[in-house]
Each structure stands twice: as structure tokens, then as C-alpha cells.
Amino acid sequence: MNVTRQDFDTYCFPCYKPLPMVLTHGKGALLYDDSGRAFLDFTAGIAVNALGHNHRGVTEIIRRQSRRLIHCSNIFVNDRTLTLAKKLCQRTGYERVFFANSGAEVNEGALKLARRVAYDQGKTDKYGIISFYHGFHGRTLFSVNVGGQEKYATGFGPHVEGITHLPFNDVKAFEAAISDKTCAVMLELVQGEGGILPIDPEFLKTVVRLAHKHEALIIVDEVQTGVGRTGTLYAYEQFENFRPDILTSAKGLGAGLPLGAILTSTAIAAHFTPGTHGTTFGGNPLACAVGAYVLDKVGDPKFLTKVKNKGALLKEGLEEIGTELNCFKEVRGMGLLRGAELKGVLQGKAALVQAEAAKRGLLILTAGADVVRIAPPLIIRKKEITAALKILKKTLSALLEKEQAQVTASQD
Ligand SMILES: *Cc1c(COP(=O)(O)O)cnc(C)c1O
């Protein structure tokens, strides 16, 4: 059937504003539209396509597994789900895993689990959850309420009760807010959707100390930062003596297939007894077969070192652009998750930069109105990073010229 971008506006819910092209296929870090034009993909499906597009290993696993078993429900166990569970636990040191299909679902599950732990201990008023402004945890009613952007949670009936939002990295605010009624603190180590805002390690130490004191669980949402994105399998490994009580992972874990995981201890997992939580599709053998392959590939220390090195190259390149064009307030992030905050005439124009870069053959993300977000597939080549930086620089200098001319014209 012949379709066009216009069909989106005719047939689909208007909750997205997709760019003008219609994509058809990809290979590695390249995406192609229906006219055959190639784009350098520095979005990776929003930090999902860790191994790029049409990766031979991934497609081969999907082909083989689809002929064996795609789905069988959680009434049964299957060899692929068990393999991934065992690999994830052995690789991370966590004891138990629960699989779901998305970031929102694993966060929903993690939040329910934290409340259930307190409930089972008879602490009926211990259901408080502390989270942070600019945090993002998904779009289910619970996860969107825990997220730190009021506008996403408004208009859907009463808010979920017992949630306190605090400024990120604010020790005093945290000290004042946490109490014995807090059952969990949920945070990202680099706030992704919120603007690539990294946590202050000193702030994290305070969170750990006080959460421990008040017997609140620390839930770390690594949906975006996990699966090699920051140069270690999970970002928490880069913080001294730190292991979240509950870790959530999704996005990159399935390399494009819907797959998420909650990781925790045996003692905490014990509170999800039969009947308390579940999912039909979660942990299906097809997604888990791919997940096990991704974990082997991305979990390899040599692969992770490359991610670190390429991340450093990307950071340096962005900083260079910032210095030369004087267009960035700050370059932030870890590994291959980077953000550049626009300043001056480009402030608030991240979406424009994104649209203009796409016209020049480079696909990038935004994180709010001010931040250009870059998250290429982890298999990105150094020369592709160099090429992308070149396009980004051209895009930015053309925009600067245009915007400055407009400012000058309006002053005349
Ligand atoms: C993307 C994201 C989510 C939501 O994941 P979905 O798969 O879209 O439900 C949750 N938390 C973080 C940190 C994310 O980046």
C-alpha cells in the first residue's frame, strides 16, 4: 500500500509530531526513507537500538527463535527466558529478575514492589515515594505521576497519592523530605528526558545514607542509561560502593524488541508472591533470546571500553563545536549519552536544530526545548561520529547566522 507522512495526521493519534520523512529500513547506524535517502542515526530509537539496525546477529536470533517459540505466557517457563534471567543475575550480581515489555512497565512494577514491601511489614503509612523534578519514568498513571514534569501527569483524574517531588541534587531539600513514611526513592543517574542532567555523586551519597536510615528502598531507573549506554553495563557501577536496591532496565536490553527487567534481591523479590503482579507478554522467549545475545555482546568489557572511548570522542567534538560557535551553555552526559544545552539566539530551539540537522542527513534527539540529545547505536564507528559532528556544526552555524540576522533585522 502506498503511504505518506500525511497519513500519520489522518490516521494516527496526534500525540507525536514525527519528522517529515517516512522510514523504511536501516543498516548499522544508517536509516533510509521511502525515497532511498540515507540518514546518520544518532537517535538509536531513543537509546534502544544498541547494536544498530539490521544487525546480523540479532536478525539471525530472531529468525531462529521465531521458528522455535515466540510466546508461551508465564504459565510456563521456557529455555530462553531462563537463560536471560540467569545471565542477567550472574553478570550484575542481582539475585532476582522480573521481565516486562517496556520502561514504564518495569518502573510501574518497581514502584508497586516498594510499596508492597512496606505493606507486608505492616507499615500501612509507609507508602511515600520521593522522586525528582525533570525525572522521567514512563507514561503509565503511576510512573507518570512519579516523573517530575507536572504537565505530563495533569488531566488524568486525581494524582497518585504519596509522591513528593524534589529538586534534583539538592541535599537540603532531600534531608527535609525523607522520613520513616518514605518507602522508596526513585531516580535516574543521568536524567535523560529531563535534559541529560547527571546526578552529583555527593548528593547520591546523602540519598543512600538517609534512605538506609529510614528504611526506604532506592530504585534506580536505568531504562535509558543501562545496557552499556554510559560505558559500563549499568551506570551505577561508576559510583563508588553503590548498588541500587531495585534496578530497572529496558530500552537497549532488547536491541529493538520490547523487553524490560526489574532486578533486585531475593528478599525484596519475595514480596511479589503468586497473584500480586504479572504480565502476559513480559519475558517472552523471542525478546529474551535477543536480550541474552545483547547482554553477551554489550556486556563484553572490550565492547564497553570502546563505548567509553567513542563517548569521549563525542564529548570532545561537542565541546569543540561549543567553543568555536559559542552556542552551548554546557555539554553533559556519560558515554554515548550526551546532551548539549543551547544558549544565546538558539536557546529554546532544540527542535529546530533537530529538524535542520535531519534536512542535512543527521538524526538527533532533543531533551526539552534547550537540549540537543545525542544517543547513537553503541556500535557506532569513530568516523561516523566525526561525520555527524561535522553535519551538526554546519547545521548550528547556518542556524546561528539566520537567527542572528533576524535579531539584527528586528533591531533596525
Ligand atoms: C524511556 C524511559 C522510560 C519509559 O520507557 P518506555 O519503554 O517508553 O515505557 C522510563 N524511564 C526512563 C529513564 C526513560 O528514559
mmCIF file with all atom_site columns, C-alpha atoms and ligand atoms in Angstrom, residues 102-104 107 136-138 188 193 221 223-224 251, ligand 1:
data_model
loop_
_atom_site.group_PDB
_atom_site.id
_atom_site.type_symbol
_atom_site.label_atom_id
_atom_site.label_alt_id
_atom_site.label_comp_id
_atom_site.label_asym_id
_atom_site.label_entity_id
_atom_site.label_seq_id
_atom_site.pdbx_PDB_ins_code
_atom_site.Cartn_x
_atom_site.Cartn_y
_atom_site.Cartn_z
_atom_site.occupancy
_atom_site.B_iso_or_equiv
_atom_site.pdbx_formal_charge
_atom_site.auth_seq_id
_atom_site.auth_comp_id
_atom_site.auth_asym_id
_atom_site.auth_atom_id
_atom_site.pdbx_PDB_model_num
ATOM   1  C CA . SER A 1 102 ? 8.840  -1.507 28.437 1.00 0.00 ? 102 SER A CA 1
ATOM   2  C CA . GLY A 1 103 ? 10.390 1.095  30.676 1.00 0.00 ? 103 GLY A CA 1
ATOM   3  C CA . ALA A 1 104 ? 7.062  2.288  32.020 1.00 0.00 ? 104 ALA A CA 1
ATOM   4  C CA . ASN A 1 107 ? 9.065  1.202  36.698 1.00 0.00 ? 107 ASN A CA 1
ATOM   5  C CA . PHE A 1 136 ? 11.113 10.709 33.650 1.00 0.00 ? 136 PHE A CA 1
ATOM   6  C CA . HIS A 1 137 ? 9.848  7.224  34.385 1.00 0.00 ? 137 HIS A CA 1
ATOM   7  C CA . GLY A 1 138 ? 7.263  6.421  31.714 1.00 0.00 ? 138 GLY A CA 1
ATOM   8  C CA . GLU A 1 188 ? 17.922 8.415  37.290 1.00 0.00 ? 188 GLU A CA 1
ATOM   9  C CA . GLU A 1 193 ? 14.378 13.073 29.001 1.00 0.00 ? 193 GLU A CA 1
ATOM   10 C CA . ASP A 1 221 ? 15.733 3.856  36.716 1.00 0.00 ? 221 ASP A CA 1
ATOM   11 C CA . VAL A 1 223 ? 15.927 2.443  31.347 1.00 0.00 ? 223 VAL A CA 1
ATOM   12 C CA . GLN A 1 224 ? 17.978 4.960  29.344 1.00 0.00 ? 224 GLN A CA 1
ATOM   13 C CA . LYS A 1 251 ? 15.242 0.318  26.066 1.00 0.00 ? 251 LYS A CA 1
HETATM 14 C C1 . LIG B 2 .   ? 12.232 5.976  28.053 1.00 0.00 ? 1   LIG B C1 1
HETATM 15 C C2 . LIG B 2 .   ? 12.257 5.978  29.520 1.00 0.00 ? 1   LIG B C2 1
HETATM 16 C C3 . LIG B 2 .   ? 11.227 5.399  30.268 1.00 0.00 ? 1   LIG B C3 1
HETATM 17 C C4 . LIG B 2 .   ? 9.974  4.873  29.636 1.00 0.00 ? 1   LIG B C4 1
HETATM 18 O O1 . LIG B 2 .   ? 10.205 3.757  28.850 1.00 0.00 ? 1   LIG B O1 1
HETATM 19 P P1 . LIG B 2 .   ? 9.055  3.234  27.845 1.00 0.00 ? 1   LIG B P1 1
HETATM 20 O O2 . LIG B 2 .   ? 9.653  1.999  27.253 1.00 0.00 ? 1   LIG B O2 1
HETATM 21 O O3 . LIG B 2 .   ? 8.817  4.335  26.871 1.00 0.00 ? 1   LIG B O3 1
HETATM 22 O O4 . LIG B 2 .   ? 7.860  2.968  28.654 1.00 0.00 ? 1   LIG B O4 1
HETATM 23 C C5 . LIG B 2 .   ? 11.369 5.354  31.641 1.00 0.00 ? 1   LIG B C5 1
HETATM 24 N N1 . LIG B 2 .   ? 12.458 5.842  32.250 1.00 0.00 ? 1   LIG B N1 1
HETATM 25 C C6 . LIG B 2 .   ? 13.463 6.408  31.560 1.00 0.00 ? 1   LIG B C6 1
HETATM 26 C C7 . LIG B 2 .   ? 14.658 6.911  32.308 1.00 0.00 ? 1   LIG B C7 1
HETATM 27 C C8 . LIG B 2 .   ? 13.397 6.508  30.181 1.00 0.00 ? 1   LIG B C8 1
HETATM 28 O O5 . LIG B 2 .   ? 14.394 7.081  29.512 1.00 0.00 ? 1   LIG B O5 1
#
